[in-house]
Coordinates of C-alpha atoms and ligand atoms in Angstrom, one line a residue:
X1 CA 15.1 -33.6 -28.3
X2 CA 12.7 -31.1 -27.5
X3 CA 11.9 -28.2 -30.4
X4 CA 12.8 -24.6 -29.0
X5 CA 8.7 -23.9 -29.4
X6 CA 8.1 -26.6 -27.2
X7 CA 11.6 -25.7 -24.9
X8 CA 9.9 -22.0 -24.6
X9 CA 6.5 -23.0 -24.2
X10 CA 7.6 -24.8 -21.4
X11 CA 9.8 -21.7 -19.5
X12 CA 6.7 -19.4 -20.5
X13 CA 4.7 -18.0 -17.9
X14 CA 1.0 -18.4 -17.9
X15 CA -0.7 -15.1 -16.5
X16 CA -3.9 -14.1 -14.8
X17 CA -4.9 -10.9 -13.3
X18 CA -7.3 -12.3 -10.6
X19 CA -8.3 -8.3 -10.3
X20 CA -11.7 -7.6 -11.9
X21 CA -10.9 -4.7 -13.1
X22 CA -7.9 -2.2 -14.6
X23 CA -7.6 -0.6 -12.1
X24 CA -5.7 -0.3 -8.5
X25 CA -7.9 -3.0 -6.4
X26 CA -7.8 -6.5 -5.7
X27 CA -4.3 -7.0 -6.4
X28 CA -4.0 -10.5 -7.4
X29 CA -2.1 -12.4 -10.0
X30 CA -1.7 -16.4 -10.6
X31 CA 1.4 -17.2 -12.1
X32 CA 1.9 -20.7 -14.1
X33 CA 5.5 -21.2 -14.4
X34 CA 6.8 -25.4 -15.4
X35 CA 5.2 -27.3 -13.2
X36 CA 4.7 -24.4 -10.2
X37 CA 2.2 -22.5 -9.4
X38 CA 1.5 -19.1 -7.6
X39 CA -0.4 -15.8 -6.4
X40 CA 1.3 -13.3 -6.4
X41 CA -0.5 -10.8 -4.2
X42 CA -4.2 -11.3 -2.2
X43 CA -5.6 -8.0 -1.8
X44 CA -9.3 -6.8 -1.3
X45 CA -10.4 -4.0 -3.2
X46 CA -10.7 -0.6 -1.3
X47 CA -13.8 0.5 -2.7
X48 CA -16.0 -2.2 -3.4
X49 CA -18.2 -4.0 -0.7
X50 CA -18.6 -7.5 0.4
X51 CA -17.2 -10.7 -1.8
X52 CA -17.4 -8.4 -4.9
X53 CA -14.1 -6.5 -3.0
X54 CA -12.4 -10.0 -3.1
X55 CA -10.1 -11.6 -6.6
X56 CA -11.9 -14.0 -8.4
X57 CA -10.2 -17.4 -7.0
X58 CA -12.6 -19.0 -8.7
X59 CA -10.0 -19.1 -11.7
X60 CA -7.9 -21.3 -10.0
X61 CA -8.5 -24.6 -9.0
X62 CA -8.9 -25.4 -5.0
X63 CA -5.6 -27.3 -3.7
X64 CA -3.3 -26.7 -6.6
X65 CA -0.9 -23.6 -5.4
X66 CA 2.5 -24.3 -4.4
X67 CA 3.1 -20.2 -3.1
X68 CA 1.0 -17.4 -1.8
X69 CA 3.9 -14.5 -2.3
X70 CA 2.8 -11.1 -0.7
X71 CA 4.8 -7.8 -1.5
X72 CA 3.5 -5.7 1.5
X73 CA 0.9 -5.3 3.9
X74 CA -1.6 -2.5 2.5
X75 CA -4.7 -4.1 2.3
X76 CA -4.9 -4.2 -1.8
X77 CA -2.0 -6.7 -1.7
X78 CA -2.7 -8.7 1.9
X79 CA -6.9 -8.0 2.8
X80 CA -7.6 -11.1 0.7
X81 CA -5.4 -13.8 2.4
X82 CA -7.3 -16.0 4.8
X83 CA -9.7 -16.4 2.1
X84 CA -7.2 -18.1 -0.3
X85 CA -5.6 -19.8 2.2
X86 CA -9.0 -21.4 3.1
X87 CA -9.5 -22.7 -0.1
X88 CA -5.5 -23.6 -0.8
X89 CA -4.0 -24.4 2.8
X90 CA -1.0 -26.5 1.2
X91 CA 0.4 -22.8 0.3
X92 CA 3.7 -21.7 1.4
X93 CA 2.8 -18.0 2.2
X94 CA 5.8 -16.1 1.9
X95 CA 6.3 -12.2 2.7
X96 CA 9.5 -10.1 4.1
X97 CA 10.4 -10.5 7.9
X98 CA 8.9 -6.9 8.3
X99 CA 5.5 -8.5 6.7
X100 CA 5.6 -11.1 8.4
X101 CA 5.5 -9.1 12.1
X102 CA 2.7 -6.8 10.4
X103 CA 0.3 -9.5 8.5
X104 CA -2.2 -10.4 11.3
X105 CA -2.4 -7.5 12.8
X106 CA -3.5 -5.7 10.0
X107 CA -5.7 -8.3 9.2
X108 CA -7.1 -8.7 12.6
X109 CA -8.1 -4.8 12.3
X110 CA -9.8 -5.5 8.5
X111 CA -12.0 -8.2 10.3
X112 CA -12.8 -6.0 13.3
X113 CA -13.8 -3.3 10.7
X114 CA -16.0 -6.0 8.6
X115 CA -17.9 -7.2 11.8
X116 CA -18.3 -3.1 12.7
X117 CA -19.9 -2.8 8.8
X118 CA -21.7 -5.8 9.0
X119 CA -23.5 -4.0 11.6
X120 CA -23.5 -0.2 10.6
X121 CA -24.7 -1.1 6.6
X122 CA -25.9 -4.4 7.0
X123 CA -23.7 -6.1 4.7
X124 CA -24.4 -9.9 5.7
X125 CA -21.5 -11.7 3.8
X126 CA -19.0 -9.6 6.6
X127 CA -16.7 -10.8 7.8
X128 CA -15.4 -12.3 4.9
X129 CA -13.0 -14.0 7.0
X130 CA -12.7 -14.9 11.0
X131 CA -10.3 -14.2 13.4
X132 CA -10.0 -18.1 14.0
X133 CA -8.6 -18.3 10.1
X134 CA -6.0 -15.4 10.9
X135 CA -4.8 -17.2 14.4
X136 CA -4.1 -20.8 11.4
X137 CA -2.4 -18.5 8.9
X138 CA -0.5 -16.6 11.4
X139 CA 1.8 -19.9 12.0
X140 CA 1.9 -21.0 8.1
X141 CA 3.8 -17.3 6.7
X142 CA 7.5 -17.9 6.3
X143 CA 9.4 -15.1 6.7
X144 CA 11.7 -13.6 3.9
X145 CA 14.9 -11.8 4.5
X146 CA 15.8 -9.3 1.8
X147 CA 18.3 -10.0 -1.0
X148 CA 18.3 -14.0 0.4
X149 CA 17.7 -16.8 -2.3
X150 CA 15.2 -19.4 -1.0
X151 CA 15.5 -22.6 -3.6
X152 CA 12.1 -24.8 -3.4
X153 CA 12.1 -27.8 -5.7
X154 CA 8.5 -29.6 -7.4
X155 CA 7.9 -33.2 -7.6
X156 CA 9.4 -33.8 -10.8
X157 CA 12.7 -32.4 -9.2
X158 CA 12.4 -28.7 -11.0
X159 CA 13.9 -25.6 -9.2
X160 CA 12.4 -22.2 -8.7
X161 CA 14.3 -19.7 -6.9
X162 CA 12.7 -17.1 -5.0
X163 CA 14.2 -13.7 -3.5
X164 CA 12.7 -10.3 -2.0
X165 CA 14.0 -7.3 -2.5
X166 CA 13.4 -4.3 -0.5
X167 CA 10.8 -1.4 -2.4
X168 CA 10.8 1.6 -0.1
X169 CA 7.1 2.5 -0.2
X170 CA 6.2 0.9 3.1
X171 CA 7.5 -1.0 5.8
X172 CA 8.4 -4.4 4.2
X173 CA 7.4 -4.0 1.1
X174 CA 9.3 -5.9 -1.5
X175 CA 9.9 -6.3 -5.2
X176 CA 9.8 -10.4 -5.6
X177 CA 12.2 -12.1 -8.1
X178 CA 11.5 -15.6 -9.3
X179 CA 14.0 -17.7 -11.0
X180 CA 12.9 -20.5 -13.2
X181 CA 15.1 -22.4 -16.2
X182 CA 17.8 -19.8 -16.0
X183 CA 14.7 -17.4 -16.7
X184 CA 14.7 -14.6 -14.4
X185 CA 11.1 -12.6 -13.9
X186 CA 10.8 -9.5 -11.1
X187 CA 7.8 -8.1 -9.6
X188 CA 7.9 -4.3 -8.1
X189 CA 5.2 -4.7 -6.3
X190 CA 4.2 -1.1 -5.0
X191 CA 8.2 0.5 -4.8
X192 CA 9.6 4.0 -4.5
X193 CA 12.9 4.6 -5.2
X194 CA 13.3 7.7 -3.1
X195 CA 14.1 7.6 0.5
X196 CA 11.4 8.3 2.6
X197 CA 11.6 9.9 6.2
X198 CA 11.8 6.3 8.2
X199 CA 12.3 4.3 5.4
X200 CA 14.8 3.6 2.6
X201 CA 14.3 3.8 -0.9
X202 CA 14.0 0.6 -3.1
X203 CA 17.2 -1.6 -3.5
X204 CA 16.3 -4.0 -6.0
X205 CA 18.9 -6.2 -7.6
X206 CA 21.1 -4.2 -10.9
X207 CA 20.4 -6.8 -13.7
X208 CA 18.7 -7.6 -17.0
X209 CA 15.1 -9.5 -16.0
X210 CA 13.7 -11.3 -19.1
X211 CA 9.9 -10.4 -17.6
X212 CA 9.0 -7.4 -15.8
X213 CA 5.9 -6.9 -14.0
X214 CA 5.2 -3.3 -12.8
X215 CA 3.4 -1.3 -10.8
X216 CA 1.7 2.2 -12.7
X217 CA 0.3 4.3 -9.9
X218 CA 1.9 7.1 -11.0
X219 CA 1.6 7.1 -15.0
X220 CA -1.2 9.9 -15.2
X221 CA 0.9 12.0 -12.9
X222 CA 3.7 14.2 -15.0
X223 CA 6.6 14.9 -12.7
X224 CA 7.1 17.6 -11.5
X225 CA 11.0 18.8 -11.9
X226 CA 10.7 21.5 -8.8
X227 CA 9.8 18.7 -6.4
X228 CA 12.4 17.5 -3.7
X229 CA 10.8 15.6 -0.5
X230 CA 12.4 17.4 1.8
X231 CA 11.3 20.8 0.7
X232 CA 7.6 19.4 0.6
X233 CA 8.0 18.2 4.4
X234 CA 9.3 21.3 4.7
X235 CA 5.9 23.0 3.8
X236 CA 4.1 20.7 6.0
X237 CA 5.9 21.7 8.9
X238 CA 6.3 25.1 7.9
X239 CA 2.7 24.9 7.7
X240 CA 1.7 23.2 11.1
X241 CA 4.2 25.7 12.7
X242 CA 2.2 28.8 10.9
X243 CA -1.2 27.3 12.5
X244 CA 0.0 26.8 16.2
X245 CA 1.2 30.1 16.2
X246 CA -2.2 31.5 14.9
X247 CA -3.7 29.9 17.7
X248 CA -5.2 27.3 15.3
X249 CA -5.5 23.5 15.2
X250 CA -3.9 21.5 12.5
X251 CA -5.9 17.4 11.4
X252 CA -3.2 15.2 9.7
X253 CA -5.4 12.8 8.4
X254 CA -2.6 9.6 7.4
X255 CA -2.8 6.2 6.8
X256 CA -1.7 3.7 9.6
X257 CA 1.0 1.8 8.2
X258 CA 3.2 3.5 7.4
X259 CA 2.4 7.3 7.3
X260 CA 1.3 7.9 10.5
X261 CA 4.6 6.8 12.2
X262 CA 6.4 8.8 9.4
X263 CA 4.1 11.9 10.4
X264 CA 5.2 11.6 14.1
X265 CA 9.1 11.5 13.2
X266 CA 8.6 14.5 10.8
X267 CA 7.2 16.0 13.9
X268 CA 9.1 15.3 16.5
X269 CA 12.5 16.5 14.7
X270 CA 10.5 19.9 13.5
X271 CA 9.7 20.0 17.3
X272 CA 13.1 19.9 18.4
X273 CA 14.4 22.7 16.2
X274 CA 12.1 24.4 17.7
X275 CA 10.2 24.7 14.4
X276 CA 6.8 23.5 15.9
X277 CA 5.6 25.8 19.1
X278 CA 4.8 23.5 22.0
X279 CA 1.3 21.8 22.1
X280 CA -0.8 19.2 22.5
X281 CA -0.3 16.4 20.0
X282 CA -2.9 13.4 19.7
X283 CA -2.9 10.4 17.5
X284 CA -5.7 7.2 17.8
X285 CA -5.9 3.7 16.2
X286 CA -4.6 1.3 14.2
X287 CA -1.8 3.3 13.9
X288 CA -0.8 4.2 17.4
X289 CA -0.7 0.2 17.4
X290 CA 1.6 0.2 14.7
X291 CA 4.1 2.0 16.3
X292 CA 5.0 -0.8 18.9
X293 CA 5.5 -3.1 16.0
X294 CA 7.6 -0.7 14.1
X295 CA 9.9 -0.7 16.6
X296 CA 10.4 -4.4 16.8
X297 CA 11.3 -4.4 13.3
X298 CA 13.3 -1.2 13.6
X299 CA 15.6 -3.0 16.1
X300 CA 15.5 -6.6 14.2
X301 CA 15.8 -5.5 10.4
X302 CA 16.7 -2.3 8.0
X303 CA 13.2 -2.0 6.8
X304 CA 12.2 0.8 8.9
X305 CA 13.7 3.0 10.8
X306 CA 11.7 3.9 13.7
X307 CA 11.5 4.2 17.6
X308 CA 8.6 4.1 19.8
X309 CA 10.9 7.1 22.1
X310 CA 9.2 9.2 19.3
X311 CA 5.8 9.4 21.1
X312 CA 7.4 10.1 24.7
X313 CA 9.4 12.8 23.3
X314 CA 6.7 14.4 21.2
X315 CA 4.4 13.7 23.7
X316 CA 1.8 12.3 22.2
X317 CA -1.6 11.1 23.5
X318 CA -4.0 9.2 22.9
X319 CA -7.6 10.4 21.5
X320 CA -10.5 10.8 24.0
X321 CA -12.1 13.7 23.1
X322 CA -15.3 13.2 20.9
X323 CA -15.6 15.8 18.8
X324 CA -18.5 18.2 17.7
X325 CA -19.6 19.6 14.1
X326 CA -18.4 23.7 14.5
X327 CA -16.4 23.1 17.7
X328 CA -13.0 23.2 17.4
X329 CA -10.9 22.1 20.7
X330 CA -10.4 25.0 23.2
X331 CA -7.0 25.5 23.3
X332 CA -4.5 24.8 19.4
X333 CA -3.6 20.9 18.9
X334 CA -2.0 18.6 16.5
X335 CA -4.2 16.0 15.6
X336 CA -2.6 12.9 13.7
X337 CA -5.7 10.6 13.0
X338 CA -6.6 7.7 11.0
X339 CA -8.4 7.3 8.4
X340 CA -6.2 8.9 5.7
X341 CA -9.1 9.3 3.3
X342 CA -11.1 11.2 5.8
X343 CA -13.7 7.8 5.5
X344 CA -17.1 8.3 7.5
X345 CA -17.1 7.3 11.2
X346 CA -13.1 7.6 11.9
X347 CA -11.2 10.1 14.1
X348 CA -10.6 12.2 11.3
X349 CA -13.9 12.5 9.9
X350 CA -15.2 14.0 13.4
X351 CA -11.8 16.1 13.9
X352 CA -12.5 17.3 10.1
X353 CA -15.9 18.4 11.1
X354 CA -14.6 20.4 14.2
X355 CA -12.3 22.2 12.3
X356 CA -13.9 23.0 9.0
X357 CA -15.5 26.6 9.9
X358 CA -12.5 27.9 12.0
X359 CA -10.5 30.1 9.9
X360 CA -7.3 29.8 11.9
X361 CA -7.2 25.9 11.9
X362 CA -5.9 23.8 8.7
X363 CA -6.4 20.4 7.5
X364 CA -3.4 19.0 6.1
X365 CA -3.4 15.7 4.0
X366 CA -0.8 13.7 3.2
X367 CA -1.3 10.9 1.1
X368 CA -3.3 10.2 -1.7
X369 CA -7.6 10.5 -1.6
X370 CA -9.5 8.8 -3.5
X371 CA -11.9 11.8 -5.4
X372 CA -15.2 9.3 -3.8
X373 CA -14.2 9.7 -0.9
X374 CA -14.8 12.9 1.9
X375 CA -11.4 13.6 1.6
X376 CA -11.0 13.9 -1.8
X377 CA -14.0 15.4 -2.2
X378 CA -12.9 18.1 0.6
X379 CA -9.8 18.5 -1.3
X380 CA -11.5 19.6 -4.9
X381 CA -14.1 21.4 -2.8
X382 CA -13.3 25.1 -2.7
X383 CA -12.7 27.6 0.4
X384 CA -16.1 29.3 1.3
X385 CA -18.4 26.5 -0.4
X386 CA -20.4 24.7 1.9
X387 CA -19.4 21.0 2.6
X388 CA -22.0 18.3 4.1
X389 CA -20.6 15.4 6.5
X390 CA -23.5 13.2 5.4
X391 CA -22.4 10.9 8.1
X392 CA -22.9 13.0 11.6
X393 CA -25.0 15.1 9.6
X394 CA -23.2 18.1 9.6
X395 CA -23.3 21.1 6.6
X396 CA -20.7 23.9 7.0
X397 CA -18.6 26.7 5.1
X398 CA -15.2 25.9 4.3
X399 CA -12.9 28.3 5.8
X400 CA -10.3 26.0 7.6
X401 CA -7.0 26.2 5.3
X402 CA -7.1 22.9 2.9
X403 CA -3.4 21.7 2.2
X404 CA -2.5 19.1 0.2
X405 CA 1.8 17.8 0.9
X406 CA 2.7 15.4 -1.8
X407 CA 4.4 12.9 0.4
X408 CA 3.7 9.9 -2.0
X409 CA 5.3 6.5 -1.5
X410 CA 4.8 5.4 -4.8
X411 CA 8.0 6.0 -7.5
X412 CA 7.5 8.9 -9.9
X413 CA 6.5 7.0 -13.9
X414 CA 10.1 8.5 -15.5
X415 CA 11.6 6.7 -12.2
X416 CA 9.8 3.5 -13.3
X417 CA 10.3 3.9 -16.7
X418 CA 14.2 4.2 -16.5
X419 CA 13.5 1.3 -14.2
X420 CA 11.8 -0.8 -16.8
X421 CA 14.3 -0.2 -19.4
X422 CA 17.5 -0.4 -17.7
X423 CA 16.2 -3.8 -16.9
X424 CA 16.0 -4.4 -20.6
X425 CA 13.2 -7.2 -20.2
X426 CA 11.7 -9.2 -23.5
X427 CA 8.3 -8.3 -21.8
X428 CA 7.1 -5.7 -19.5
X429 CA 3.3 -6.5 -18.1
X430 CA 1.1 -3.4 -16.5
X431 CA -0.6 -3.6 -13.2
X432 CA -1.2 -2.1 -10.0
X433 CA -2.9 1.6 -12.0
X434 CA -6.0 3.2 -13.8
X435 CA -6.6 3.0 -17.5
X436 CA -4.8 6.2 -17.8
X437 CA -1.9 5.6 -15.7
X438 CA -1.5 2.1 -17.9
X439 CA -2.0 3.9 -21.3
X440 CA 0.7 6.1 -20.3
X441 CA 3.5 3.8 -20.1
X442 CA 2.0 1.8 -22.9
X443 CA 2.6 4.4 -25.1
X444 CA 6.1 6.0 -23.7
X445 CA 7.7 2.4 -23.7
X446 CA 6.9 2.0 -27.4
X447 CA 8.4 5.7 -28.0
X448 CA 11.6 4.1 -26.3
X449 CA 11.6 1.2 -29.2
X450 CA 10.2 -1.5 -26.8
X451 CA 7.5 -3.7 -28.7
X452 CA 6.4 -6.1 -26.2
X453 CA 4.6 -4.1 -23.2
X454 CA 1.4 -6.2 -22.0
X455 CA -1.7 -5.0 -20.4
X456 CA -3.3 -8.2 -19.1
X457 CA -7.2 -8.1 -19.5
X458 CA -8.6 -9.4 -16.3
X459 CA -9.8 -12.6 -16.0
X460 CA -7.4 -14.0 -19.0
X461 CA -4.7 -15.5 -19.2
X462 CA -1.7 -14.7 -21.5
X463 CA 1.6 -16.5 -22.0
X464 CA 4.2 -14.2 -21.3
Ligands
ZN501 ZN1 1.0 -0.3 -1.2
ZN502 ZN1 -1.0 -1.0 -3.7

């Protein structure tokens, strides 16, 4: 007979955070659970350059994972992918259905923007992976339908039982729940609870979990009691209504997956109401792209709702202007571009530029900036200083309106912390946030009585 020491050192999980750093990056963790053994997210890291951007696989031995499990397609959880599954190609890869129909197209784009840097700033190790690896992958990701049990069994005839469980945030993003030994573990992955304009809010499963592992995006952010979704796309449109009018042109920088699509629906319906005066509205890249497959997995599944109709009806057109530091378009547009961040050499970067010195035109974001980047930096710059698009180069006065719509699609931290302890877990492990956001919920989850909160340093493993 087994000792219960030996009985729970068997069911314990063995941890690594495969992500260098605390912080929101590489999102990557190896899970050691009985005799199986799996990643749980392959992302590359959004601000660092070359392999440094990458998990460090080298913590786990080539050839040994039985699952590659992906909660959505943002590049911090997928970007990493074809290099794992070079060095384990006897990996199931498993993501949602919606995932699935996203995965290699957003990975075909992160390789296309590798060769373009490899290029522009010289970095020599780009691509990090070839379009040749994406077309063997492509075939090898088994799809997951939400709230469906899959049973896989190991050599020595042990069960696991994975499910995914749909998290709002983005398209096909799930919350992943593995069952082990009549132990039951749940990743969030990135969720939000709320509904979003195309997308519902997270419906993961209402039981106890004897491990939780969850996302902290949000922890340094107090929430604020005034805020309601709605109202805030509300302002946006209130705001691109205003600018029109004036005779201005409005940027809405937004992110491809995801955002962008959402943008054009918010539009489109303000448009009808006649909320939004009739103009031009154009929209360029990746996520013009996107739109197509949205509405595939609009019609096939509930994880988006979303139909291409929206682009005839709003009229929207592709980008062909090329656009001049100081020279706003002739006659008042809406502009939906990529990148979100307002990164150097994208649509909105340029459109950004046009704008800046016209008083009557706006730049409205709507998703979070990182403070490196222009974006952020535009946002905390302040109206009349001068800004400096290093990139074109191109210095100018601020007189554009800068609007920042809190449209986030990441749950509030008193949403995830009900979340945490409703689920009444033995342990609760941080990820997926800065040092601040961790600390956060590190301390409010002892004030709530619960002892066992762990905040894995990278690189080492802990038994959970
Ligand atoms: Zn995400
Ligand atoms: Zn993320």
């Amino acid at each position: 007979m087994k000792t219960l020491l030996e009985t729970e050192f068997i069911a314990g999980m063995k941890l690594t955070d495969l992500n260098t750093a605390r912080d929101i990056g590489a999102n990557c963790l190896y899970v050691e659970l009985g005799p199986f053994r799996l990643v749980m997210d392959c992302g590359m890291h959004p601000k660092k350059i070359g392999r440094q951007a990458l998990p460090d696989f080298s913590l786990i031995p080539d050839g040994v994972l039985d699952f590659i499990l992906v909660t959505h397609c943002h590049l911090d959880h997928l970007g990493a992918l074809p290099v794992l599954f070079r060095r384990q190609p006897q990996a199931l890869v498993l993501m949602s259905q919606a995932s699935q129909a996203l995965a290699a197209r957003m990975l075909r784009n992160s390789c296309n923007v590798m060769k373009r840097q490899r290029e522009e700033l010289n970095i020599k190790e780009y691509p990090l992976f070839t379009m040749g690896e994406i077309e063997l992958l492509e075939p090898k990701i088994m799809p997951m339908a939400y709230a469906r049990s899959k049973h896989f069994s190991a050599p020595n005839g042990e069960e696991i039982e994975i499910s995914f469980h749909m998290a709002g945030h983005v398209a096909g993003a799930a919350g992943i729940r593995l069952v082990y030994k009549h132990r039951k573990i749940f990743f969030t992955g990135d969720v939000q609870f709320s509904a979003q304009q195309t997308l519902e809010g997270a419906q993961f499963p209402d039981e106890n979990f004897d491990t939780l592992v969850m996302e902290t995006t949000r922890g340094a952010t107090p929430r604020d009691e005034e805020f309601d979704r709605e109202k805030e796309l509300g302002h946006l449109v209130h705001a691109v209504g205003a600018t029109i009018s004036g005779g201005g042109s409005v940027l809405i920088p937004a992110f491809a997956l995801g955002r962008m699509q959402e943008i054009l629906a918010v539009l489109n319906t303000a448009r009808k109401r006649g909320e939004i005066p009739e103009c031009p509205v154009y929209a360029s890249g990746l996520g013009m792209d996107l739109v197509d497959y949205f509405d595939t997995i609009s019609r096939k599944t509930n994880a988006v709702q979303f139909r291409r109709n929206v682009l005839q009806e709003l009229g929207v057109r592709s980008l062909r202007q090329n656009f001049k530091g100081g020279q706003p378009p002739g006659e008042a547009a809406i502009f939906v571009l990529g990148s979100g961040m307002l990164v150097e050499n994208t649509p909105s970067y340029a459109c950004a530029a046009a704008l800046i010195e016209d008083s009557r035109s706006a730049i409205c974001f709507v998703g979070y900036c990182d403070p490196d980047t222009p974006g952020g930096k535009l946002m905390a710059a302040a109206h009349g200083e001068t800004f400096s698009f290093d990139a074109l180069p191109y210095n100018a006065r601020i007189r554009a309106k800068i609007q920042k719509f809190d449209l986030s699609g990441h749950a509030d931290r008193e949403a995830l912390l009900d979340f945490a302890l409703k689920c009444d877990p033995r342990a609760i492990v941080l990820t997926h946030g800065d040092p601040d956001s961790r600390d956060w919920f590190l301390d409010e989850l002892a004030i709530n009585g619960f002892g066992n909160t762990i905040d894995p340093v990278p690189g080492q493993w802990t038994l959970v």
